[in-house]
């Protein structure tokens, strides 16, 4: 069986159970050994009821990251809104290391100013005070932004709470029919919306580097076709529809090109399409199956999966010389690679001596490979733009769910649904 046929078979198999996709909910299954205690007090507000509780969202974000242990609001002795209302002894008594407080004031009928402050409880000092404005319908965005600011201040890592994820969900209508949906949601699965709905499979969603477009493969015409969708307008365009395989689109860092897999000349090969000129450049010419291209962050090389060495492994092509080198050697199967934004770490689906398909990460500087997961069938890794977390699709109780693990393996969380299957996660870049 060819590599592509195997991958397509596995995709269809993973969607074969009883399905009804619902909203994702983050569930932390493993955090750091000693997560930092942090309390987020309710933000002060004297107006009418608001659609979202900012402090609750911030607390959930920090707790779900695995780095922090969020304090329950029911255990708080007070709800300070300003510095003079903060009594450090109370928070020390409750074993809290950090405290976030805030207040909201109306600027107009539809906009408010949010002031938020971060305190070091043990040092009894304020770390910062900041302000941000938000509309009544964008409070969740403001909460994610505040979470990013607090997270970076306490960890030194840029927060990714304001990012989004794309994924494919499916509903089983009857014994023979399924309905597939390309979904877009906040990082935590909230505010999910459908980008495309079809009776035929949807594959390989890929974000443009500016976060404004999604490329994906749809079988809605009964054969694979690559589309690009503009998220702001909903407008979409057909990119390629040659006879045979059209698949695995991947954006160049400058957003002007798409790498893809085409079999229009008989064998699946890597091509690069210039979206401005529509010029198509064939990159590989090999009797093996070349698939799953992805770009180095500097745009100077392409990585891809190939079985030219006898088993699926990841290779790198220098775009200036077209020279190809093998990157992965450990294990009998390494595929679906993705790079961190600094280009140092390569996440992939790996099969080693255990014969299980697991998520692994290879340090391209020293060659070290670490297996991050311990389940039987994991697939489709996608890395957060801050390089800290790998999201992937896996199985839990016979259903497909999304899970995530930190690059050091210390933090794990699931994004389960009450029923159904989700697959093909794609984490957005940082959004403006």
Tab-separated table of C-alpha atoms in Angstrom:
chain	number	residue	atom	x	y	z
A	1	UNK	CA	0.000	0.000	0.000
A	2	UNK	CA	1.433	3.405	-0.934
A	3	UNK	CA	2.177	5.996	1.733
A	4	UNK	CA	-0.659	8.244	0.550
A	5	UNK	CA	-3.151	5.373	0.488
A	6	UNK	CA	-2.083	4.423	4.009
A	7	UNK	CA	-2.559	7.962	5.254
A	8	UNK	CA	-5.951	8.296	3.564
A	9	UNK	CA	-7.045	4.923	4.933
A	10	UNK	CA	-5.989	5.892	8.445
A	11	UNK	CA	-7.867	9.190	8.170
A	12	UNK	CA	-11.048	7.469	7.088
A	13	UNK	CA	-10.653	4.810	9.810
A	14	UNK	CA	-10.354	7.475	12.493
A	15	UNK	CA	-13.705	8.933	11.423
A	16	UNK	CA	-15.485	5.564	11.341
A	17	UNK	CA	-16.962	5.591	14.853
A	18	UNK	CA	-20.269	7.062	15.986
A	19	UNK	CA	-19.883	10.811	15.618
A	20	UNK	CA	-21.413	14.064	16.761
A	21	UNK	CA	-18.878	16.871	17.204
A	22	UNK	CA	-19.512	19.288	20.024
A	23	UNK	CA	-17.629	22.205	21.542
A	24	UNK	CA	-14.117	21.447	22.750
A	25	UNK	CA	-13.239	21.897	26.413
A	26	UNK	CA	-9.681	21.957	27.759
A	27	UNK	CA	-9.026	19.355	30.458
A	28	UNK	CA	-5.563	19.365	32.037
A	29	UNK	CA	-4.278	15.825	32.615
A	30	UNK	CA	-0.711	16.630	33.683
A	31	UNK	CA	1.044	19.855	34.661
A	32	UNK	CA	4.463	20.763	35.950
A	33	UNK	CA	5.488	19.053	39.170
A	34	UNK	CA	4.824	22.168	41.257
A	35	UNK	CA	2.469	24.541	39.418
A	36	UNK	CA	2.656	28.135	40.628
A	37	UNK	CA	-0.376	29.193	42.700
A	38	UNK	CA	-2.125	32.253	41.247
A	39	UNK	CA	-5.364	33.965	42.200
A	40	UNK	CA	-7.456	36.044	39.815
A	41	UNK	CA	-9.980	38.100	41.757
A	42	UNK	CA	-13.292	39.080	40.109
A	43	UNK	CA	-12.895	42.330	38.184
A	44	UNK	CA	-14.832	45.282	39.496
A	45	UNK	CA	-17.834	46.435	37.445
A	46	UNK	CA	-20.900	48.416	38.481
A	47	UNK	CA	-22.912	48.286	35.248
A	48	UNK	CA	-25.426	45.804	33.886
A	49	UNK	CA	-24.606	42.132	33.460
A	50	UNK	CA	-21.848	41.375	30.937
A	51	UNK	CA	-21.781	38.452	28.472
A	52	UNK	CA	-18.411	37.158	29.735
A	53	UNK	CA	-16.617	36.989	33.086
A	54	UNK	CA	-13.110	38.256	32.286
A	55	UNK	CA	-11.503	37.157	35.547
A	56	UNK	CA	-12.933	33.645	35.222
A	57	UNK	CA	-11.548	33.280	31.673
A	58	UNK	CA	-8.105	34.503	32.773
A	59	UNK	CA	-8.102	32.064	35.682
A	60	UNK	CA	-9.111	29.181	33.406
A	61	UNK	CA	-6.466	30.079	30.829
A	62	UNK	CA	-3.660	30.139	33.377
A	63	UNK	CA	-4.842	26.913	35.014
A	64	UNK	CA	-5.272	25.118	31.710
A	65	UNK	CA	-1.730	26.009	30.655
A	66	UNK	CA	-0.390	23.501	33.185
A	67	UNK	CA	2.126	26.035	34.536
A	68	UNK	CA	-0.217	27.448	37.176
A	69	UNK	CA	-2.731	26.311	39.759
A	70	UNK	CA	-5.634	28.745	39.755
A	71	UNK	CA	-7.346	29.547	43.016
A	72	UNK	CA	-11.069	28.882	43.253
A	73	UNK	CA	-13.105	32.044	43.691
A	74	UNK	CA	-15.078	30.389	46.492
A	75	UNK	CA	-11.911	30.197	48.616
A	76	UNK	CA	-10.988	33.876	48.340
A	77	UNK	CA	-11.267	35.979	51.479
A	78	UNK	CA	-11.762	39.236	49.565
A	79	UNK	CA	-12.238	40.608	46.067
A	80	UNK	CA	-9.840	43.567	45.758
A	81	UNK	CA	-10.153	45.871	42.765
A	82	UNK	CA	-7.441	48.406	43.642
A	83	UNK	CA	-4.014	48.356	45.261
A	84	UNK	CA	-5.190	49.749	48.580
A	85	UNK	CA	-7.661	46.851	48.901
A	86	UNK	CA	-4.935	44.193	48.614
A	87	UNK	CA	-4.008	42.602	51.973
A	88	UNK	CA	-1.029	40.370	51.262
A	89	UNK	CA	-1.303	38.443	54.508
A	90	UNK	CA	-4.678	37.047	53.418
A	91	UNK	CA	-3.261	35.747	50.132
A	92	UNK	CA	-0.142	34.359	51.843
A	93	UNK	CA	-2.369	32.544	54.305
A	94	UNK	CA	-4.110	30.956	51.309
A	95	UNK	CA	-0.693	29.920	49.883
A	96	UNK	CA	-0.922	32.115	46.803
A	97	UNK	CA	2.261	33.325	45.078
A	98	UNK	CA	0.669	35.808	42.668
A	99	UNK	CA	-2.506	37.851	42.490
A	100	UNK	CA	-4.300	39.441	39.536
A	101	UNK	CA	-6.905	42.140	40.168
A	102	UNK	CA	-8.776	44.455	37.854
A	103	UNK	CA	-11.659	46.811	37.271
A	104	UNK	CA	-13.766	47.916	34.311
A	105	UNK	CA	-15.092	51.389	33.587
A	106	UNK	CA	-17.397	52.428	30.728
A	107	UNK	CA	-15.941	54.663	28.008
A	108	UNK	CA	-19.154	54.703	25.965
A	109	UNK	CA	-22.322	52.670	25.557
A	110	UNK	CA	-20.399	49.958	23.738
A	111	UNK	CA	-16.808	50.244	24.994
A	112	UNK	CA	-15.029	50.028	28.331
A	113	UNK	CA	-11.591	50.504	29.825
A	114	UNK	CA	-10.105	47.534	31.663
A	115	UNK	CA	-7.354	48.155	34.199
A	116	UNK	CA	-5.517	45.065	35.412
A	117	UNK	CA	-2.681	44.619	37.914
A	118	UNK	CA	-0.319	41.764	38.792
A	119	UNK	CA	1.129	41.365	42.303
A	120	UNK	CA	3.897	39.271	43.800
A	121	UNK	CA	2.323	38.129	47.073
A	122	UNK	CA	5.536	36.895	48.711
A	123	UNK	CA	7.450	40.104	47.948
A	124	UNK	CA	4.370	42.235	48.675
A	125	UNK	CA	4.866	44.340	45.554
A	126	UNK	CA	3.068	45.197	42.365
A	127	UNK	CA	4.716	43.819	39.225
A	128	UNK	CA	2.759	45.977	36.770
A	129	UNK	CA	-0.466	47.843	36.060
A	130	UNK	CA	-1.842	47.928	32.508
A	131	UNK	CA	-4.909	49.125	30.627
A	132	UNK	CA	-6.783	47.805	27.607
A	133	UNK	CA	-10.063	48.836	25.979
A	134	UNK	CA	-12.709	46.400	24.777
A	135	UNK	CA	-16.252	46.307	23.487
A	136	UNK	CA	-19.005	44.436	25.291
A	137	UNK	CA	-18.816	41.700	22.643
A	138	UNK	CA	-15.022	41.379	22.716
A	139	UNK	CA	-14.502	40.706	26.420
A	140	UNK	CA	-13.223	37.203	25.716
A	141	UNK	CA	-10.569	38.676	23.410
A	142	UNK	CA	-9.560	41.070	26.174
A	143	UNK	CA	-9.365	38.197	28.663
A	144	UNK	CA	-7.081	36.225	26.354
A	145	UNK	CA	-4.881	39.295	25.874
A	146	UNK	CA	-4.596	39.853	29.639
A	147	UNK	CA	-3.787	36.154	30.087
A	148	UNK	CA	-0.979	36.516	27.533
A	149	UNK	CA	0.477	39.504	29.364
A	150	UNK	CA	0.361	37.787	32.773
A	151	UNK	CA	1.717	34.502	31.402
A	152	UNK	CA	4.707	36.194	29.755
A	153	UNK	CA	5.452	38.273	32.852
A	154	UNK	CA	5.594	35.163	35.046
A	155	UNK	CA	7.212	32.637	32.678
A	156	UNK	CA	9.211	34.704	30.192
A	157	UNK	CA	7.361	32.858	27.375
A	158	UNK	CA	5.061	34.778	25.049
A	159	UNK	CA	1.480	33.743	25.732
A	160	UNK	CA	-0.590	32.020	23.053
A	161	UNK	CA	-4.063	32.405	24.561
A	162	UNK	CA	-5.113	34.881	21.855
A	163	UNK	CA	-4.422	32.380	19.087
A	164	UNK	CA	-6.933	30.117	17.370
A	165	UNK	CA	-7.124	26.547	16.207
A	166	UNK	CA	-8.661	24.961	13.126
A	167	UNK	CA	-9.744	21.318	13.089
A	168	UNK	CA	-12.014	18.894	11.271
A	169	UNK	CA	-15.098	17.474	12.999
A	170	UNK	CA	-17.598	14.908	11.746
A	171	UNK	CA	-21.186	13.845	12.410
A	172	UNK	CA	-22.550	10.440	11.493
A	173	UNK	CA	-25.976	10.915	9.927
A	174	UNK	CA	-26.705	7.219	9.347
A	175	UNK	CA	-24.864	3.974	8.671
A	176	UNK	CA	-23.517	5.198	5.321
A	177	UNK	CA	-23.382	8.988	5.511
A	178	UNK	CA	-21.190	11.386	7.456
A	179	UNK	CA	-21.067	15.152	7.563
A	180	UNK	CA	-17.655	16.834	7.858
A	181	UNK	CA	-17.032	20.337	9.159
A	182	UNK	CA	-13.965	22.534	9.104
A	183	UNK	CA	-14.115	24.383	12.424
A	184	UNK	CA	-12.382	27.507	13.719
A	185	UNK	CA	-12.213	28.223	17.455
A	186	UNK	CA	-10.328	30.032	20.181
A	187	UNK	CA	-7.314	28.160	21.549
A	188	UNK	CA	-9.551	26.724	24.301
A	189	UNK	CA	-12.264	25.525	21.910
A	190	UNK	CA	-14.681	28.358	22.686
A	191	UNK	CA	-16.538	30.344	20.014
A	192	UNK	CA	-16.273	27.534	17.475
A	193	UNK	CA	-17.674	28.332	14.059
A	194	UNK	CA	-17.964	26.349	10.858
A	195	UNK	CA	-15.847	27.396	7.882
A	196	UNK	CA	-16.957	24.615	5.533
A	197	UNK	CA	-19.498	21.801	5.758
A	198	UNK	CA	-19.514	18.845	3.381
A	199	UNK	CA	-20.658	15.250	2.982
A	200	UNK	CA	-17.139	14.430	1.781
A	201	UNK	CA	-13.867	14.438	3.774
A	202	UNK	CA	-11.901	17.609	4.532
A	203	UNK	CA	-8.148	17.340	5.076
A	204	UNK	CA	-4.991	19.259	5.947
A	205	UNK	CA	-6.071	22.739	7.126
A	206	UNK	CA	-3.058	25.067	7.040
A	207	UNK	CA	-2.800	28.646	8.304
A	208	UNK	CA	-1.110	31.395	6.337
A	209	UNK	CA	1.710	32.983	8.334
A	210	UNK	CA	-0.285	36.224	8.784
A	211	UNK	CA	-3.291	34.296	10.134
A	212	UNK	CA	-5.762	35.692	7.590
A	213	UNK	CA	-6.266	32.617	5.388
A	214	UNK	CA	-6.683	28.864	5.576
A	215	UNK	CA	-5.687	26.413	2.870
A	216	UNK	CA	-7.269	22.962	2.965
A	217	UNK	CA	-8.209	19.946	0.863
A	218	UNK	CA	-11.855	19.161	0.207
A	219	UNK	CA	-13.378	16.107	-1.475
A	220	UNK	CA	-16.714	17.880	-2.028
A	221	UNK	CA	-16.431	17.262	-5.791
A	222	UNK	CA	-15.664	13.582	-4.957
A	223	UNK	CA	-11.927	14.083	-5.642
A	224	UNK	CA	-9.311	16.074	-3.713
A	225	UNK	CA	-9.160	19.790	-4.507
A	226	UNK	CA	-7.060	22.470	-2.751
A	227	UNK	CA	-8.856	25.639	-1.649
A	228	UNK	CA	-7.791	28.867	0.053
A	229	UNK	CA	-10.323	30.619	2.277
A	230	UNK	CA	-10.102	34.250	3.397
A	231	UNK	CA	-11.288	34.225	7.011
A	232	UNK	CA	-12.402	37.859	7.246
A	233	UNK	CA	-14.722	37.720	4.235
A	234	UNK	CA	-15.481	34.007	3.880
A	235	UNK	CA	-14.423	34.190	0.244
A	236	UNK	CA	-12.633	31.112	-1.024
A	237	UNK	CA	-10.840	30.183	-4.203
A	238	UNK	CA	-9.912	26.905	-5.822
A	239	UNK	CA	-6.137	26.677	-6.044
A	240	UNK	CA	-5.448	23.363	-7.774
A	241	UNK	CA	-7.620	20.625	-9.220
A	242	UNK	CA	-5.449	18.437	-11.435
A	243	UNK	CA	-6.442	14.840	-12.155
A	244	UNK	CA	-5.269	12.570	-9.349
A	245	UNK	CA	-3.976	13.742	-6.010
A	246	UNK	CA	-4.054	17.397	-4.941
A	247	UNK	CA	-3.101	17.562	-1.286
A	248	UNK	CA	-1.098	18.686	1.753
A	249	UNK	CA	-0.969	22.480	1.139
A	250	UNK	CA	1.674	24.417	3.118
A	251	UNK	CA	2.192	28.194	3.101
A	252	UNK	CA	5.554	29.826	2.559
A	253	UNK	CA	6.551	32.294	5.306
A	254	UNK	CA	6.013	35.280	2.977
A	255	UNK	CA	2.508	34.079	2.087
A	256	UNK	CA	3.135	34.199	-1.658
A	257	UNK	CA	3.573	30.476	-2.311
A	258	UNK	CA	1.967	27.152	-1.490
A	259	UNK	CA	3.857	23.885	-1.386
A	260	UNK	CA	1.629	20.913	-2.188
A	261	UNK	CA	1.541	17.311	-3.326
A	262	UNK	CA	0.345	16.572	-6.879
A	263	UNK	CA	0.212	13.328	-8.829
A	264	UNK	CA	-0.712	14.930	-12.138
A	265	UNK	CA	2.434	13.468	-13.757
A	266	UNK	CA	1.815	9.975	-12.393
A	267	UNK	CA	3.697	9.838	-9.081
A	268	UNK	CA	2.997	11.974	-5.970
A	269	UNK	CA	5.633	14.720	-5.941
A	270	UNK	CA	6.222	18.031	-4.159
A	271	UNK	CA	5.361	21.172	-6.118
A	272	UNK	CA	5.433	24.879	-5.239
A	273	UNK	CA	2.766	27.193	-6.626
A	274	UNK	CA	3.418	30.947	-6.828
A	275	UNK	CA	0.019	32.438	-5.929
A	276	UNK	CA	0.842	35.720	-7.692
A	277	UNK	CA	1.924	34.360	-11.068
A	278	UNK	CA	0.328	30.863	-10.864
A	279	UNK	CA	3.682	29.424	-11.917
A	280	UNK	CA	4.024	25.813	-10.772
A	281	UNK	CA	7.480	24.472	-9.931
A	282	UNK	CA	8.108	20.746	-9.482
A	283	UNK	CA	10.508	20.270	-6.572
A	284	UNK	CA	11.012	16.479	-6.350
A	285	UNK	CA	11.483	13.807	-8.988
A	286	UNK	CA	11.667	10.401	-7.411
A	287	UNK	CA	9.985	7.042	-7.886
A	288	UNK	CA	9.096	6.998	-4.182
A	289	UNK	CA	6.120	8.751	-2.565
A	290	UNK	CA	7.001	12.356	-1.581
A	291	UNK	CA	4.337	14.051	0.529
A	292	UNK	CA	3.541	16.346	3.513
A	293	UNK	CA	5.728	19.366	2.650
A	294	UNK	CA	6.343	22.153	5.179
A	295	UNK	CA	8.576	25.217	5.080
A	296	UNK	CA	11.490	26.180	7.248
A	297	UNK	CA	10.697	29.460	9.051
A	298	UNK	CA	13.348	31.306	7.032
A	299	UNK	CA	11.778	30.133	3.755
A	300	UNK	CA	15.093	28.776	2.460
A	301	UNK	CA	14.261	25.086	2.613
A	302	UNK	CA	11.372	22.638	2.402
A	303	UNK	CA	10.910	19.577	4.585
A	304	UNK	CA	8.804	16.641	3.433
A	305	UNK	CA	7.995	12.983	4.105
A	306	UNK	CA	9.280	10.334	1.717
A	307	UNK	CA	9.657	6.561	1.653
A	308	UNK	CA	12.578	6.781	-0.783
A	309	UNK	CA	14.810	5.145	1.840
A	310	UNK	CA	12.488	2.157	2.288
A	311	UNK	CA	10.296	3.581	5.073
A	312	UNK	CA	8.605	6.951	5.666
A	313	UNK	CA	11.181	9.465	6.919
A	314	UNK	CA	11.552	13.253	6.888
A	315	UNK	CA	13.892	14.960	4.430
A	316	UNK	CA	15.021	18.534	3.871
A	317	UNK	CA	15.505	20.237	0.511
A	318	UNK	CA	17.678	23.334	0.162
A	319	UNK	CA	15.678	25.508	-2.233
A	320	UNK	CA	18.678	27.250	-3.767
A	321	UNK	CA	20.556	24.075	-4.723
A	322	UNK	CA	17.674	21.552	-4.701
A	323	UNK	CA	19.935	19.217	-2.723
A	324	UNK	CA	18.097	16.795	-0.411
A	325	UNK	CA	19.255	15.384	2.919
A	326	UNK	CA	17.602	12.925	5.264
A	327	UNK	CA	16.756	14.409	8.668
A	328	UNK	CA	15.266	11.524	10.680
A	329	UNK	CA	16.913	8.161	11.232
A	330	UNK	CA	15.650	6.804	14.544
A	331	UNK	CA	12.593	4.544	14.198
A	332	UNK	CA	10.882	2.835	11.273
A	333	UNK	CA	8.400	5.657	10.645
A	334	UNK	CA	8.692	9.434	10.954
A	335	UNK	CA	6.119	11.611	9.192
A	336	UNK	CA	3.872	14.710	9.332
A	337	UNK	CA	6.696	16.948	10.564
A	338	UNK	CA	6.308	20.484	11.909
A	339	UNK	CA	8.967	22.975	13.024
A	340	UNK	CA	9.048	25.434	15.894
A	341	UNK	CA	9.313	29.065	14.809
A	342	UNK	CA	13.014	29.200	15.631
A	343	UNK	CA	13.602	26.212	13.340
A	344	UNK	CA	15.350	24.160	16.014
A	345	UNK	CA	12.791	21.524	17.030
A	346	UNK	CA	10.983	19.137	14.710
A	347	UNK	CA	7.749	17.539	15.940
A	348	UNK	CA	6.530	14.459	14.097
A	349	UNK	CA	4.549	11.229	14.207
A	350	UNK	CA	7.081	8.560	15.204
A	351	UNK	CA	7.038	4.781	15.320
A	352	UNK	CA	9.914	3.122	17.114
A	353	UNK	CA	10.503	-0.183	18.859
A	354	UNK	CA	7.110	-0.019	20.588
A	355	UNK	CA	5.393	-0.164	17.171
A	356	UNK	CA	3.021	2.553	18.343
A	357	UNK	CA	2.431	5.819	16.501
A	358	UNK	CA	3.439	8.551	18.952
A	359	UNK	CA	4.336	12.227	18.900
A	360	UNK	CA	8.078	12.836	19.152
A	361	UNK	CA	10.319	15.882	18.912
A	362	UNK	CA	13.839	15.990	17.505
A	363	UNK	CA	16.374	18.664	18.366
A	364	UNK	CA	17.875	19.536	14.975
A	365	UNK	CA	20.910	21.058	16.652
A	366	UNK	CA	22.117	17.922	18.439
A	367	UNK	CA	19.939	15.212	16.864
A	368	UNK	CA	18.311	14.086	20.110
A	369	UNK	CA	14.817	12.578	19.732
A	370	UNK	CA	12.335	12.489	22.622
A	371	UNK	CA	9.004	10.645	22.561
A	372	UNK	CA	6.364	12.892	24.127
A	373	UNK	CA	3.233	10.714	24.165
A	374	UNK	CA	2.427	7.170	25.245
A	375	UNK	CA	-0.772	6.302	23.387
A	376	UNK	CA	-1.129	3.872	20.486
A	377	UNK	CA	-2.123	6.093	17.605
A	378	UNK	CA	-1.317	9.820	17.570
A	379	UNK	CA	-1.277	11.953	14.437
A	380	UNK	CA	-1.245	15.452	12.927
A	381	UNK	CA	1.037	17.428	15.283
A	382	UNK	CA	0.741	21.219	15.204
A	383	UNK	CA	2.959	23.520	17.272
A	384	UNK	CA	1.820	26.615	19.182
A	385	UNK	CA	3.434	29.777	17.802
A	386	UNK	CA	5.381	30.295	21.032
A	387	UNK	CA	6.980	26.859	20.553
A	388	UNK	CA	5.915	25.533	23.926
A	389	UNK	CA	3.071	23.108	23.130
A	390	UNK	CA	2.383	20.483	20.452
A	391	UNK	CA	-1.293	19.806	19.732
A	392	UNK	CA	-2.191	16.534	18.032
A	393	UNK	CA	-5.069	14.179	17.279
A	394	UNK	CA	-5.419	10.939	19.186
A	395	UNK	CA	-7.936	8.317	20.326
A	396	UNK	CA	-9.704	8.184	23.682
A	397	UNK	CA	-12.388	5.616	24.398
A	398	UNK	CA	-12.780	4.852	20.710
A	399	UNK	CA	-13.262	8.512	19.790
A	400	UNK	CA	-10.980	11.028	18.200
A	401	UNK	CA	-9.985	13.946	20.423
A	402	UNK	CA	-7.370	16.673	20.389
A	403	UNK	CA	-4.602	16.518	22.971
A	404	UNK	CA	-1.500	18.591	23.644
A	405	UNK	CA	1.884	18.127	25.262
A	406	UNK	CA	4.718	20.523	26.029
A	407	UNK	CA	7.984	20.137	24.146
A	408	UNK	CA	9.606	18.820	27.336
A	409	UNK	CA	6.745	16.378	27.999
A	410	UNK	CA	5.936	17.815	31.428
A	411	UNK	CA	2.548	19.354	30.617
A	412	UNK	CA	-0.375	17.517	29.025
A	413	UNK	CA	-3.979	18.413	28.418
A	414	UNK	CA	-6.928	17.090	26.436
A	415	UNK	CA	-9.598	18.943	24.528
A	416	UNK	CA	-12.361	16.319	24.679
A	417	UNK	CA	-15.895	16.589	23.314
A	418	UNK	CA	-18.982	15.052	24.946
A	419	UNK	CA	-19.488	12.857	21.864
A	420	UNK	CA	-17.952	12.498	18.445
A	421	UNK	CA	-14.646	12.827	16.625
A	422	UNK	CA	-12.257	15.668	15.885
A	423	UNK	CA	-9.098	15.466	13.772
A	424	UNK	CA	-6.533	17.442	11.770
A	425	UNK	CA	-5.667	20.245	14.244
A	426	UNK	CA	-3.856	23.339	13.003
A	427	UNK	CA	-2.662	25.983	15.487
A	428	UNK	CA	-2.685	29.548	14.195
A	429	UNK	CA	0.272	31.926	14.246
A	430	UNK	CA	0.219	34.892	16.603
A	431	UNK	CA	-2.702	37.068	15.520
A	432	UNK	CA	-2.543	40.841	15.240
